C-alpha positions as a Markdown table, in Angstrom:
| # | Residue | x | y | z |
|---|---|---|---|---|
| 1 | Met | 0.0 | 0.0 | 0.0 |
| 2 | Pro | 1.5 | 3.4 | -0.9 |
| 3 | Arg | 2.2 | 5.7 | 2.0 |
| 4 | Gln | -0.2 | 8.6 | 2.3 |
| 5 | Leu | 0.8 | 12.3 | 2.5 |
| 6 | Thr | 0.2 | 13.4 | 6.1 |
| 7 | Leu | -1.1 | 16.7 | 7.2 |
| 8 | Asp | -0.8 | 17.9 | 10.8 |
| 9 | Leu | -4.5 | 18.9 | 11.5 |
| 10 | Arg | -4.6 | 18.1 | 15.2 |
| 11 | Thr | -5.9 | 20.6 | 17.7 |
| 12 | Pro | -3.5 | 22.3 | 20.1 |
| 13 | Pro | -2.9 | 20.5 | 23.4 |
| 14 | Ala | -5.3 | 21.3 | 26.2 |
| 15 | Leu | -3.5 | 23.4 | 28.7 |
| 16 | Ser | -6.1 | 24.5 | 31.2 |
| 17 | Arg | -6.0 | 23.7 | 34.9 |
| 18 | Gln | -8.9 | 21.2 | 34.3 |
| 19 | Asp | -6.7 | 19.3 | 31.9 |
| 20 | Phe | -3.7 | 19.0 | 34.2 |
| 21 | Leu | -3.2 | 15.6 | 35.8 |
| 22 | Pro | -2.4 | 16.0 | 39.5 |
| 23 | Ala | -0.1 | 13.2 | 40.9 |
| 24 | Pro | 2.5 | 12.6 | 43.5 |
| 25 | Ala | 5.2 | 13.6 | 41.0 |
| 26 | Asn | 3.8 | 17.1 | 40.6 |
| 27 | Ala | 2.0 | 17.7 | 43.9 |
| 28 | Glu | 4.7 | 19.9 | 45.5 |
| 29 | Ala | 5.0 | 22.0 | 42.4 |
| 30 | Leu | 1.3 | 22.4 | 42.1 |
| 31 | Ala | 1.0 | 23.4 | 45.7 |
| 32 | Met | 3.8 | 26.0 | 45.4 |
| 33 | Leu | 2.2 | 27.6 | 42.3 |
| 34 | Asp | -1.0 | 27.9 | 44.2 |
| 35 | Arg | 0.7 | 29.9 | 47.0 |
| 36 | Pro | 2.6 | 32.7 | 45.3 |
| 37 | Gln | 2.3 | 34.7 | 48.5 |
| 38 | Asp | 4.8 | 32.2 | 50.0 |
| 39 | Trp | 7.4 | 32.7 | 47.2 |
| 40 | Pro | 10.5 | 34.3 | 48.7 |
| 41 | Gln | 10.7 | 37.8 | 47.1 |
| 42 | Gly | 7.9 | 36.8 | 44.7 |
| 43 | Arg | 10.0 | 34.5 | 42.6 |
| 44 | Leu | 9.9 | 30.8 | 41.9 |
| 45 | Leu | 12.0 | 28.5 | 39.7 |
| 46 | Leu | 10.1 | 25.4 | 38.4 |
| 47 | Val | 12.5 | 22.7 | 37.3 |
| 48 | Gly | 11.8 | 19.4 | 35.5 |
| 49 | Pro | 12.8 | 17.3 | 32.5 |
| 50 | Glu | 11.4 | 17.6 | 29.0 |
| 51 | Gly | 7.6 | 16.9 | 28.9 |
| 52 | Ala | 7.2 | 16.8 | 32.7 |
| 53 | Gly | 4.4 | 19.4 | 32.6 |
| 54 | Lys | 6.3 | 22.7 | 33.1 |
| 55 | Ser | 4.6 | 24.4 | 30.1 |
| 56 | His | 1.2 | 23.1 | 31.1 |
| 57 | Leu | 1.6 | 24.4 | 34.7 |
| 58 | Ala | 3.0 | 27.7 | 33.4 |
| 59 | Ala | 0.2 | 28.1 | 30.9 |
| 60 | Phe | -2.7 | 27.9 | 33.4 |
| 61 | Trp | -0.8 | 29.8 | 36.0 |
| 62 | Ala | -0.2 | 32.6 | 33.6 |
| 63 | Ala | -3.8 | 32.6 | 32.5 |
| 64 | Glu | -5.0 | 32.8 | 36.2 |
| 65 | His | -2.6 | 35.6 | 37.0 |
| 66 | Gly | -2.7 | 37.7 | 33.8 |
| 67 | Ala | 1.0 | 37.0 | 33.2 |
| 68 | Gln | 2.9 | 37.2 | 29.9 |
| 69 | Arg | 4.8 | 34.1 | 28.9 |
| 70 | Val | 8.2 | 34.5 | 27.2 |
| 71 | Arg | 11.0 | 32.2 | 26.1 |
| 72 | Ala | 14.3 | 33.0 | 27.8 |
| 73 | Ser | 16.3 | 32.6 | 24.6 |
| 74 | Gly | 14.3 | 35.4 | 23.0 |
| 75 | Leu | 14.8 | 37.9 | 25.8 |
| 76 | Arg | 16.5 | 41.2 | 25.0 |
| 77 | Pro | 17.4 | 44.0 | 27.4 |
| 78 | Glu | 15.9 | 46.7 | 25.2 |
| 79 | Thr | 12.4 | 45.1 | 25.3 |
| 80 | Ala | 12.4 | 43.7 | 28.9 |
| 81 | Asp | 10.7 | 46.7 | 30.5 |
| 82 | Ala | 7.6 | 46.2 | 28.5 |
| 83 | Leu | 7.1 | 42.7 | 29.9 |
| 84 | Val | 6.5 | 43.7 | 33.5 |
| 85 | Ala | 3.5 | 45.7 | 34.9 |
| 86 | Pro | 3.3 | 47.0 | 38.4 |
| 87 | Gly | 1.8 | 44.4 | 40.7 |
| 88 | Gly | 1.6 | 42.0 | 37.7 |
| 89 | Ala | 3.2 | 38.7 | 36.9 |
| 90 | Leu | 5.6 | 37.2 | 34.3 |
| 91 | Val | 6.6 | 33.7 | 33.2 |
| 92 | Val | 10.0 | 33.1 | 31.7 |
| 93 | Glu | 10.2 | 29.6 | 30.1 |
| 94 | Asp | 13.2 | 27.4 | 29.2 |
| 95 | Ala | 15.7 | 29.5 | 31.2 |
| 96 | His | 18.3 | 26.9 | 30.8 |
| 97 | Arg | 18.6 | 28.2 | 27.2 |
| 98 | Ala | 19.7 | 31.6 | 28.3 |
| 99 | Gly | 23.2 | 30.5 | 29.3 |
| 100 | Gly | 25.9 | 31.9 | 27.0 |
| 101 | Ala | 23.5 | 34.3 | 25.2 |
| 102 | Ala | 24.6 | 37.7 | 26.4 |
| 103 | Gly | 21.4 | 39.5 | 25.5 |
| 104 | Ala | 19.2 | 36.9 | 27.1 |
| 105 | Glu | 21.3 | 36.8 | 30.3 |
| 106 | Ala | 21.3 | 40.5 | 30.7 |
| 107 | Ala | 17.6 | 40.7 | 30.1 |
| 108 | Leu | 16.9 | 38.0 | 32.6 |
| 109 | Phe | 19.0 | 39.7 | 35.2 |
| 110 | His | 17.1 | 43.0 | 34.5 |
| 111 | Leu | 13.8 | 41.2 | 34.8 |
| 112 | Trp | 14.8 | 39.6 | 38.1 |
| 113 | Asn | 15.4 | 43.1 | 39.6 |
| 114 | Leu | 12.6 | 44.8 | 37.8 |
| 115 | Cys | 10.0 | 42.4 | 39.1 |
| 116 | Ala | 11.1 | 43.2 | 42.6 |
| 117 | Ala | 10.9 | 46.9 | 42.0 |
| 118 | Gln | 7.4 | 46.6 | 40.4 |
| 119 | Gly | 6.1 | 44.2 | 43.0 |
| 120 | Ala | 5.5 | 41.6 | 40.3 |
| 121 | Leu | 5.6 | 37.8 | 40.5 |
| 122 | Leu | 8.2 | 36.0 | 38.5 |
| 123 | Leu | 7.9 | 32.3 | 37.5 |
| 124 | Ile | 10.9 | 30.8 | 35.7 |
| 125 | Thr | 10.9 | 27.3 | 34.2 |
| 126 | Ala | 13.9 | 25.2 | 33.2 |
| 127 | Arg | 14.9 | 21.7 | 32.6 |
| 128 | Thr | 17.9 | 21.8 | 35.0 |
| 129 | Pro | 19.0 | 23.8 | 38.1 |
| 130 | Pro | 20.8 | 27.1 | 37.4 |
| 131 | Arg | 24.2 | 25.7 | 38.1 |
| 132 | Asp | 23.9 | 23.7 | 34.8 |
| 133 | Trp | 22.9 | 26.6 | 32.6 |
| 134 | Gly | 26.4 | 27.8 | 31.7 |
| 135 | Leu | 25.6 | 31.3 | 32.9 |
| 136 | Ala | 28.4 | 33.8 | 32.1 |
| 137 | Leu | 27.0 | 36.7 | 34.1 |
| 138 | Pro | 28.1 | 36.3 | 37.8 |
| 139 | Asp | 25.3 | 38.5 | 39.2 |
| 140 | Leu | 22.6 | 36.5 | 37.4 |
| 141 | Ala | 24.2 | 33.2 | 38.4 |
| 142 | Ser | 24.1 | 34.2 | 42.1 |
| 143 | Arg | 20.6 | 35.4 | 41.9 |
| 144 | Met | 19.3 | 32.3 | 40.2 |
| 145 | Ala | 21.1 | 30.1 | 42.7 |
| 146 | Ala | 19.3 | 31.9 | 45.5 |
| 147 | Thr | 15.9 | 31.7 | 43.9 |
| 148 | Ala | 13.4 | 29.3 | 45.5 |
| 149 | Leu | 13.2 | 26.1 | 43.5 |
| 150 | Val | 10.6 | 23.4 | 43.2 |
| 151 | Arg | 11.0 | 20.2 | 41.1 |
| 152 | Leu | 8.7 | 18.1 | 39.1 |
| 153 | Glu | 9.6 | 14.5 | 39.9 |
| 154 | Pro | 9.6 | 11.5 | 37.5 |
| 155 | Pro | 6.1 | 10.1 | 37.0 |
| 156 | Asp | 4.8 | 6.8 | 38.4 |
| 157 | Glu | 3.2 | 4.3 | 36.1 |
| 158 | Ala | -0.3 | 5.6 | 36.7 |
| 159 | Leu | 0.6 | 9.2 | 35.8 |
| 160 | Leu | 2.5 | 8.0 | 32.7 |
| 161 | Ala | -0.6 | 6.1 | 31.6 |
| 162 | Ala | -2.8 | 9.1 | 32.2 |
| 163 | Val | -0.5 | 11.4 | 30.2 |
| 164 | Leu | -0.5 | 8.9 | 27.3 |
| 165 | Val | -4.3 | 9.0 | 27.3 |
| 166 | Lys | -4.2 | 12.8 | 27.2 |
| 167 | Leu | -1.6 | 12.9 | 24.5 |
| 168 | Phe | -3.7 | 10.6 | 22.3 |
| 169 | Ala | -6.8 | 12.8 | 23.0 |
| 170 | Asp | -4.9 | 16.0 | 22.1 |
| 171 | Arg | -4.2 | 14.4 | 18.7 |
| 172 | Gln | -7.7 | 13.1 | 18.4 |
| 173 | Leu | -6.5 | 9.6 | 18.3 |
| 174 | Val | -8.4 | 6.6 | 19.8 |
| 175 | Pro | -5.9 | 3.9 | 20.9 |
| 176 | Gly | -7.0 | 0.3 | 20.5 |
| 177 | Pro | -7.3 | -2.2 | 23.3 |
| 178 | Gly | -4.1 | -2.7 | 25.4 |
| 179 | Val | -2.2 | 0.2 | 23.7 |
| 180 | Val | -1.8 | 2.5 | 26.7 |
| 181 | Glu | -1.2 | -0.4 | 29.1 |
| 182 | Ser | 1.5 | -1.9 | 26.8 |
| 183 | Leu | 3.3 | 1.4 | 26.3 |
| 184 | Ser | 3.2 | 2.1 | 30.0 |
| 185 | Arg | 4.7 | -1.3 | 30.8 |
| 186 | His | 7.5 | -1.2 | 28.2 |
| 187 | Met | 8.7 | 2.4 | 28.1 |
| 188 | Asp | 10.8 | 4.4 | 30.6 |
| 189 | Arg | 8.8 | 6.7 | 32.9 |
| 190 | Asp | 9.7 | 9.8 | 30.9 |
| 191 | Leu | 7.0 | 12.2 | 29.9 |
| 192 | Gly | 9.1 | 13.7 | 27.2 |
| 193 | Leu | 9.6 | 10.3 | 25.7 |
| 194 | Ala | 5.8 | 9.7 | 25.9 |
| 195 | Arg | 5.2 | 12.9 | 23.8 |
| 196 | Arg | 7.7 | 11.8 | 21.2 |
| 197 | Val | 6.3 | 8.2 | 21.0 |
| 198 | Val | 2.7 | 9.4 | 20.6 |
| 199 | Ala | 3.8 | 11.8 | 17.9 |
| 200 | Glu | 5.5 | 8.9 | 16.1 |
| 201 | Ile | 2.4 | 6.8 | 16.5 |
| 202 | Asp | 0.3 | 9.6 | 15.0 |
| 203 | Arg | 2.6 | 10.0 | 12.1 |
| 204 | Thr | 2.7 | 6.3 | 11.3 |
| 205 | Ala | -1.0 | 5.7 | 11.6 |
| 206 | Leu | -1.7 | 8.6 | 9.3 |
| 207 | Ala | 0.9 | 7.6 | 6.8 |
| 208 | Glu | -0.2 | 4.0 | 6.7 |
| 209 | Gly | -3.9 | 4.6 | 7.0 |
| 210 | Arg | -4.1 | 2.3 | 10.0 |
| 211 | Gly | -5.7 | 2.5 | 13.5 |
| 212 | Val | -3.6 | 2.8 | 16.6 |
| 213 | Thr | -3.1 | -0.8 | 17.4 |
| 214 | Arg | -0.8 | -2.4 | 20.0 |
| 215 | Pro | 1.8 | -3.7 | 17.3 |
| 216 | Leu | 1.9 | -0.2 | 15.7 |
| 217 | Ala | 2.4 | 1.5 | 19.0 |
| 218 | Leu | 5.1 | -0.8 | 20.2 |
| 219 | Ala | 6.9 | -0.6 | 16.8 |
| 220 | Ala | 6.8 | 3.2 | 17.1 |
| 221 | Leu | 8.2 | 2.9 | 20.7 |
| 222 | Ala | 11.0 | 0.7 | 19.4 |
| 223 | Arg | 11.9 | 3.2 | 16.6 |
| 224 | Ile | 12.0 | 6.2 | 19.1 |
| 225 | Ala | 14.0 | 4.2 | 21.6 |
| 226 | Gly | 16.4 | 3.1 | 18.8 |
| 227 | Glu | 16.9 | 6.7 | 17.8 |
| 228 | Ala | 17.6 | 7.7 | 21.4 |
| 229 | Gly | 20.1 | 4.8 | 21.7 |
């Protein structure tokens, strides 16, 4: 059978609070986000691996607090002032990508100070702690190291299965019997991996005009695991 041309027509992922999946792995982070009055100096650093839920948490927190969301790699000193309103809130995502980018580092340092001066909340997300960002600006490194930090922990099997169900739903896919259970049992407990596997399943099912069966899903997992290896 010839392979079909695939078009990405899926709807954007659901990122409301109602769509977030509370679990022991994210309980501490969720509790901290719900108590911004307890953040030291109004700042919090949310750390977790790829796909752990940082963007989802940041999205609904920003919506609830009227915060802008910006990527650290795109920050520039000349535009930083416009991001912070008195008494407002700001989310800076993927701060681990700011390291080594002079403009981004200078802007993040300015925003750290500006939020304090404006009485604004500052939520920063990153995959790793600040010591691993490769920061060249000593003042920024010291401030980031002193910022309150909360981690998203690795998921348990129940959370991994629930995330797989959500990822399939986000792509309007209906997995066949045993698909989610088999994936949960055979893959590492890595939510970033889950996202990549479901994307590969989606691509393969569309290209081959097939439903999402257990063999198709496990073959997709094997391909993604093989690429990682």
